[in-house]
mmCIF file of C-alpha atoms in Angstrom:
data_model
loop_
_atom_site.group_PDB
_atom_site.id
_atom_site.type_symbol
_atom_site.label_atom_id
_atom_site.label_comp_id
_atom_site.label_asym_id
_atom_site.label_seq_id
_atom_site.Cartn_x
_atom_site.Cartn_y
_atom_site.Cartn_z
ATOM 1 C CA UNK A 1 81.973 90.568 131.394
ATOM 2 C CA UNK A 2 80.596 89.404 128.207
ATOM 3 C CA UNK A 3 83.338 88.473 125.789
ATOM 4 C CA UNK A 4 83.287 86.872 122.293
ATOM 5 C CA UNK A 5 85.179 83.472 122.785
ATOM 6 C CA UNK A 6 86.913 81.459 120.146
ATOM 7 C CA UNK A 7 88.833 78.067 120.083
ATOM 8 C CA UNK A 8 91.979 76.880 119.455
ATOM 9 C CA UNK A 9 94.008 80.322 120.123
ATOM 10 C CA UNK A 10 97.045 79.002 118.516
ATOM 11 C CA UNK A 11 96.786 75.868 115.774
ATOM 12 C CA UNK A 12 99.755 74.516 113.881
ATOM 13 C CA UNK A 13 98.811 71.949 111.076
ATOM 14 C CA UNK A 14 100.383 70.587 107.945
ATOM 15 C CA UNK A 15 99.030 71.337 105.109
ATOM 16 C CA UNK A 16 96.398 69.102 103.501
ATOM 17 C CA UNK A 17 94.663 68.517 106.919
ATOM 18 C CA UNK A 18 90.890 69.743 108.141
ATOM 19 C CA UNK A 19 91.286 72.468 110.741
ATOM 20 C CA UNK A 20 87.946 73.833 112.602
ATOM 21 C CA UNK A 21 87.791 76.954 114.374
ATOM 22 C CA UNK A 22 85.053 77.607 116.649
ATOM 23 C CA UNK A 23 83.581 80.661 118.089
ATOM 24 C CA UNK A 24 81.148 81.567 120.690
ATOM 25 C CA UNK A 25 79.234 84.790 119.998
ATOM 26 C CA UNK A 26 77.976 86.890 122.769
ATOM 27 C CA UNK A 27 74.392 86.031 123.961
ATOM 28 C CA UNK A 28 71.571 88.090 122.360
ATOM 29 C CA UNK A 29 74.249 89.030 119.500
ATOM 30 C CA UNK A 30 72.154 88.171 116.270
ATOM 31 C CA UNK A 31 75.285 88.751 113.746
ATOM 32 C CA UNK A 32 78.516 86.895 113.494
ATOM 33 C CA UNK A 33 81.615 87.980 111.283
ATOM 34 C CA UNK A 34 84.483 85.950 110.517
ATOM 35 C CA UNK A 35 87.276 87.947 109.383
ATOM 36 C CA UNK A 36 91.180 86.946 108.278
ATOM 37 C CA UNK A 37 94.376 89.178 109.015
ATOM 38 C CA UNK A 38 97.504 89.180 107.160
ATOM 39 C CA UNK A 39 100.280 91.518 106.927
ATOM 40 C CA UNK A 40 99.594 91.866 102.833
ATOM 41 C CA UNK A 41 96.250 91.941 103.258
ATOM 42 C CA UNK A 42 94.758 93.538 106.434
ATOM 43 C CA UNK A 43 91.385 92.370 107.406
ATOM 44 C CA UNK A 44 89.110 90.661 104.934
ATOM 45 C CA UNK A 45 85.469 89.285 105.641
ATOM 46 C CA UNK A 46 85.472 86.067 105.035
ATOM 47 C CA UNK A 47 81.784 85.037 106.323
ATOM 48 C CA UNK A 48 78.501 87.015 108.132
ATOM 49 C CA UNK A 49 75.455 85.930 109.642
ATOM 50 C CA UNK A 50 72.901 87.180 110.568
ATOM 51 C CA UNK A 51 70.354 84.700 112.895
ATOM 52 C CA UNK A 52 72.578 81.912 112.456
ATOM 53 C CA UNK A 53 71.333 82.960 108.079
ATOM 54 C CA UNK A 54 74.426 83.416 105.876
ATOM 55 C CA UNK A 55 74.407 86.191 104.224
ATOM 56 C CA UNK A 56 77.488 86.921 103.076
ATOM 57 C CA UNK A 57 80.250 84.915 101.841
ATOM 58 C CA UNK A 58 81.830 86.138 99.169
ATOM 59 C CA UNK A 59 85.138 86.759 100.587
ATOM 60 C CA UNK A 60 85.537 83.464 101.287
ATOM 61 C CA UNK A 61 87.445 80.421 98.801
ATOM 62 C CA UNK A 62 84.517 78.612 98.110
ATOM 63 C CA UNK A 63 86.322 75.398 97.412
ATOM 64 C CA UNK A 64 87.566 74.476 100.509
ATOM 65 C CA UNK A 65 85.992 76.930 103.126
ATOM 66 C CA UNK A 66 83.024 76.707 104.471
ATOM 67 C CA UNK A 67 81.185 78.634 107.406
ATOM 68 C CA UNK A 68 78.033 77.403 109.972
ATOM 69 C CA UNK A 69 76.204 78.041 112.646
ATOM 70 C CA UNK A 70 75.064 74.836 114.013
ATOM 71 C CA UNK A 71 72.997 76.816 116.574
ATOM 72 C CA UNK A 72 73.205 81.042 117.995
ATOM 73 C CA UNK A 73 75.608 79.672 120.607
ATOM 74 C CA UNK A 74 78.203 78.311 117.895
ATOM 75 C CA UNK A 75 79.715 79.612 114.709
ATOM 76 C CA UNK A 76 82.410 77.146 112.870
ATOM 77 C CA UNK A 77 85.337 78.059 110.060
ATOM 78 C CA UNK A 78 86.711 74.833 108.358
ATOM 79 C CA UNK A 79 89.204 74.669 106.062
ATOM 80 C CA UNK A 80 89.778 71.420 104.289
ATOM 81 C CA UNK A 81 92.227 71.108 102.580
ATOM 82 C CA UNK A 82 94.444 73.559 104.371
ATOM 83 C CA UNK A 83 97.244 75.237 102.297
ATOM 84 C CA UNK A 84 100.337 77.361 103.636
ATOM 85 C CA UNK A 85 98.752 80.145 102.217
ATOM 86 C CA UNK A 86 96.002 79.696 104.333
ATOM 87 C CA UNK A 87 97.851 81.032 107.129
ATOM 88 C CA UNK A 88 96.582 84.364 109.022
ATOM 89 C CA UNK A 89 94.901 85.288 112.077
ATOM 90 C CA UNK A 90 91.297 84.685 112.185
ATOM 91 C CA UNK A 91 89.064 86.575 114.056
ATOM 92 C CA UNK A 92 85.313 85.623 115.162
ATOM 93 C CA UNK A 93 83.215 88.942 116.180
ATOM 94 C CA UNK A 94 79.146 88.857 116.905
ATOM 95 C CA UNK A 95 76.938 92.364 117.780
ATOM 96 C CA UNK A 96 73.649 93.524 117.069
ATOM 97 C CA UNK A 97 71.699 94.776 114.122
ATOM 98 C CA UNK A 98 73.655 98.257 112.828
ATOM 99 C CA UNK A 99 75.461 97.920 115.942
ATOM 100 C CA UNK A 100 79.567 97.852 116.894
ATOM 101 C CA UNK A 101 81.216 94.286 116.557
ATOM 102 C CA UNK A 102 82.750 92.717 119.514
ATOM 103 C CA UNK A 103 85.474 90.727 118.521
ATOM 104 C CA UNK A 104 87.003 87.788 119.736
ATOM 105 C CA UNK A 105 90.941 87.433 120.621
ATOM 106 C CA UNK A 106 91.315 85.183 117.055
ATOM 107 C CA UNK A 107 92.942 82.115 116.084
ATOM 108 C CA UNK A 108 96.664 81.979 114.876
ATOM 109 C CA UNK A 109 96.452 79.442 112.320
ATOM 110 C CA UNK A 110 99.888 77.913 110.736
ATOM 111 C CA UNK A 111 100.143 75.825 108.133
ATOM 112 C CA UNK A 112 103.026 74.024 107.043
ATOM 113 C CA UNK B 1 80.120 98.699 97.390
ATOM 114 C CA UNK B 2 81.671 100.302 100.655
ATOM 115 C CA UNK B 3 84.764 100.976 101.433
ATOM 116 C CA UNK B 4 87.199 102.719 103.877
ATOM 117 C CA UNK B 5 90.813 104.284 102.846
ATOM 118 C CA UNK B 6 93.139 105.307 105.600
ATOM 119 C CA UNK B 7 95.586 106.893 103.790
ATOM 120 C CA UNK B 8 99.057 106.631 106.683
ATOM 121 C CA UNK B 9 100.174 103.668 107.353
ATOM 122 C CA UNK B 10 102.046 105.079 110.174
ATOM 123 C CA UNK B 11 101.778 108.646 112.283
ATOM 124 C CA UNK B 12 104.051 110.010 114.933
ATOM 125 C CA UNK B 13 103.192 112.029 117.511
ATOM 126 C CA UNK B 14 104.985 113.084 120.412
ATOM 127 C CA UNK B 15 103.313 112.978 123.594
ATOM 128 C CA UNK B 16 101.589 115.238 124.967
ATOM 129 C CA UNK B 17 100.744 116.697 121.447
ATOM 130 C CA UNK B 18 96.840 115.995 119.535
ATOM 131 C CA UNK B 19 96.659 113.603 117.392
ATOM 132 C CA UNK B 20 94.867 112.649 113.886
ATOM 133 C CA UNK B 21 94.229 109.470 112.523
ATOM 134 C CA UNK B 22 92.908 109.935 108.896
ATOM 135 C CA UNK B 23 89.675 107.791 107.859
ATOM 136 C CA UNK B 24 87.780 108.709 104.312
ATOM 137 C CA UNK B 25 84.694 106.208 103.452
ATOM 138 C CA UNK B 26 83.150 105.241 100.313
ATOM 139 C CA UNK B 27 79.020 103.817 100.413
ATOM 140 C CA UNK B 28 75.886 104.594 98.377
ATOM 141 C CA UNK B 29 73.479 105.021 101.024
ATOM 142 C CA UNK B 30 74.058 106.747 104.896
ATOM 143 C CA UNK B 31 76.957 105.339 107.184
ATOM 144 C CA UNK B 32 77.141 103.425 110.046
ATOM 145 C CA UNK B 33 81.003 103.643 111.078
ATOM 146 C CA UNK B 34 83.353 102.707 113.543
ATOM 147 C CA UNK B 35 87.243 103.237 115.200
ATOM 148 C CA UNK B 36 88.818 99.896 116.472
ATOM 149 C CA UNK B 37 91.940 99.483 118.068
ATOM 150 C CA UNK B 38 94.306 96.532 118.117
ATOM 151 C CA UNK B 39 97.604 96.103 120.336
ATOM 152 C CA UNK B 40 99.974 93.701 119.347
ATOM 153 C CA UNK B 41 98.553 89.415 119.622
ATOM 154 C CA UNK B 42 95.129 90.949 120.596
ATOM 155 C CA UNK B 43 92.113 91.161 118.740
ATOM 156 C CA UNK B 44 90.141 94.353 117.693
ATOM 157 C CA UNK B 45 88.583 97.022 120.760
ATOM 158 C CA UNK B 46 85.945 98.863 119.990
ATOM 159 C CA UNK B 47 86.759 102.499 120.340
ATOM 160 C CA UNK B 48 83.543 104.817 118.888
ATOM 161 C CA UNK B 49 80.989 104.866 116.645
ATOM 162 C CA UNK B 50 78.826 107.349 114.759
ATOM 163 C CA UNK B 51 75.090 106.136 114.074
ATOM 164 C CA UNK B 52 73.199 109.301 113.848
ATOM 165 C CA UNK B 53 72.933 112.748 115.752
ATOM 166 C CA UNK B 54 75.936 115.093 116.635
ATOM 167 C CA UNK B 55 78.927 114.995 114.314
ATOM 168 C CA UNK B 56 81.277 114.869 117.022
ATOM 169 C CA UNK B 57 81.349 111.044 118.551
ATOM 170 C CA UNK B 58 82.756 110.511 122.528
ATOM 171 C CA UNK B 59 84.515 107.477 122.877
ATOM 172 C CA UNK B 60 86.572 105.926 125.185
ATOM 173 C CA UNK B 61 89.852 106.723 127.026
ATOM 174 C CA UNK B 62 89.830 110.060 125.476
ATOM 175 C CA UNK B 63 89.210 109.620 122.080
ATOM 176 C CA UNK B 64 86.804 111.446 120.008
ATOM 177 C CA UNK B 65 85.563 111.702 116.316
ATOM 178 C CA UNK B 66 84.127 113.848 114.002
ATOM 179 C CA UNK B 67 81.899 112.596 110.898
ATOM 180 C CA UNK B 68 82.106 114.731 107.584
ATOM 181 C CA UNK B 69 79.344 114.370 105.293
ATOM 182 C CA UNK B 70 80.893 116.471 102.496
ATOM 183 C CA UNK B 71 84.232 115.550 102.640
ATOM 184 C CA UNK B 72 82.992 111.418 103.882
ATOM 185 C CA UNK B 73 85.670 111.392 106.366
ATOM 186 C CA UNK B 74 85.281 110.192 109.525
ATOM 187 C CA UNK B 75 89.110 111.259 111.565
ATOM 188 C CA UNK B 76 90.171 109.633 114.817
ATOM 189 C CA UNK B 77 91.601 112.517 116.923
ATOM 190 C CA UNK B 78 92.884 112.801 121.141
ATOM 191 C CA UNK B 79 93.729 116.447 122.011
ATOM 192 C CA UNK B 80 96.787 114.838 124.347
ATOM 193 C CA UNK B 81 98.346 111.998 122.954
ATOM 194 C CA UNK B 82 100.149 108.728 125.341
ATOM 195 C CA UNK B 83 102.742 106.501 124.469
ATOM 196 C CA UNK B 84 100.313 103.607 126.347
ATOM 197 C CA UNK B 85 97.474 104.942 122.796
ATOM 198 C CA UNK B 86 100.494 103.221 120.484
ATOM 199 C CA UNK B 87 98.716 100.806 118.564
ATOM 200 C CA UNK B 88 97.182 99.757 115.489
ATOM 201 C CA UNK B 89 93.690 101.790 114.357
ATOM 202 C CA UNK B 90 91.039 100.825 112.219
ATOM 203 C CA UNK B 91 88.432 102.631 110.649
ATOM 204 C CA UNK B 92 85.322 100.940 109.919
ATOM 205 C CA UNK B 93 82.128 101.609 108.148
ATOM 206 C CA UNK B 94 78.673 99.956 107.246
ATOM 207 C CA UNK B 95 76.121 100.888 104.228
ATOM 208 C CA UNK B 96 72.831 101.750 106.677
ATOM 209 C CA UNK B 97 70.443 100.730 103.660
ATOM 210 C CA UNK B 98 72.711 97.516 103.046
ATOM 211 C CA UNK B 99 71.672 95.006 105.951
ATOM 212 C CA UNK B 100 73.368 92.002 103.994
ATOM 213 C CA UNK B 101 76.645 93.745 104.010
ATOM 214 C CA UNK B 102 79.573 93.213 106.840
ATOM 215 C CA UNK B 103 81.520 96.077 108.411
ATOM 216 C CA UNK B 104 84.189 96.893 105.477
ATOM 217 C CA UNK B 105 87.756 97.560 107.331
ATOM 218 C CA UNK B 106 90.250 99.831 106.352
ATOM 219 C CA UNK B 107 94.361 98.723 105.870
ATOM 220 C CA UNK B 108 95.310 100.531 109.841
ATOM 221 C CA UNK B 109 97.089 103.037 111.216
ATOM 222 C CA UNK B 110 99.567 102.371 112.533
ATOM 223 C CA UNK B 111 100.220 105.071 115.841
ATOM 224 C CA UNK B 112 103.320 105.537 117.752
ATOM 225 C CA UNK B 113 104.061 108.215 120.339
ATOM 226 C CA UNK B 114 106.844 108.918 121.443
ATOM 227 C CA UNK B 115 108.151 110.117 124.822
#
């Protein structure tokens, strides 16, 4: 059962430290979303890709987040320096061209 | 730009009864859109999507629905509603003509049923 897969599930960090999310998208998916939940603020789109290309990343604090994909098995989120503010759920998802996103079960990220 | 307005936060239904979760879209070319559901410390299941073709979109466990060009709406609806389809719903949509842009999410709906 393919499944989008992303690591840590749970991170608690203080603030000012690097924290790295990673994400495996499904195979053959050539698009991968990275998207932030908060109560306030629902889901936002932070980052998309499409072949491993960034295309969009407007939604994202340019200053101290930054989005890759080393290679179509591996998407990254970093935040350096995280702030308390920072904290949300983050969610990896990956489909196909005009497709449905499959999502991943996301990353509960606090900062403190 | 896109965008997607869901205008309840929350609907109650009792079950048994239909329900309607209320999606209205926003994009300057055709849509691509979408119904997602979340249950609580999970992430987002895919629920239905309309591409292209008949109005009226089959998804699963029972959920159909029904794309409005006029009126751009695009409303979740179950003729019998249960308590296990509590959850949070998102409506979803995509520009066709826009390849660089993401799926744009609406706020949720929040659904409860109630025995």
């Amino acid at each position: 059962d393919a499944r989008v897969t992303q690591t840590p599930r749970h991170k608690v960090t203080e603030m000012g430290q690097e924290v790295t999310m990673r994400c495996q998208p499904i195979l053959g998916h050539n698009t991968v979303f990275w998207y932030r939940q908060t109560m306030m603020q629902g889901l936002e789109l932070l980052a998309y890709f499409r072949n491993r290309a960034p295309l969009d990343d407007s939604g994202m604090p340019k200053d101290r987040f930054s989005a890759e994909m080393p290679d179509a098995t591996l998407a990254t989120l970093k935040i350096q320096p995280s702030e308390p503010r920072d904290s949300a759920v983050y969610f990896c998802a990956s489909g196909r061209d005009g497709g449905e996103a499959f999502f991943g079960q996301g990353t509960r990220l606090t900062v403190v | 730009a896109q965008s997607v307005a869901q205008p309840e936060d929350q609907v109650n239904v009792a079950e048994g009864n239909p329900l309607t979760v209320k999606c209205t879209y926003s994009v300057s070319g055709n849509p691509y859109l979408f119904w997602y559901v979340q249950y609580p410390n999970r992430g987002l299941q895919f629920l239905l999507k309309y591409i292209t073709g008949d109005n009226l979109v089959k998804g699963s466990y029972g959920f159909e629905a029904e794309f409005n060009k006029s009126q751009t709406s695009f409303h979740l609806k179950k003729p019998s509603a249960l308590v296990s389809d509590s959850a949070l719903y998102f409506c979803a949509v995509r520009d066709k003509g826009r390849g660089a842009d993401g799926l744009t999410f609406g706020k949720g709906t929040h659904l409860i049923i109630q025995p």
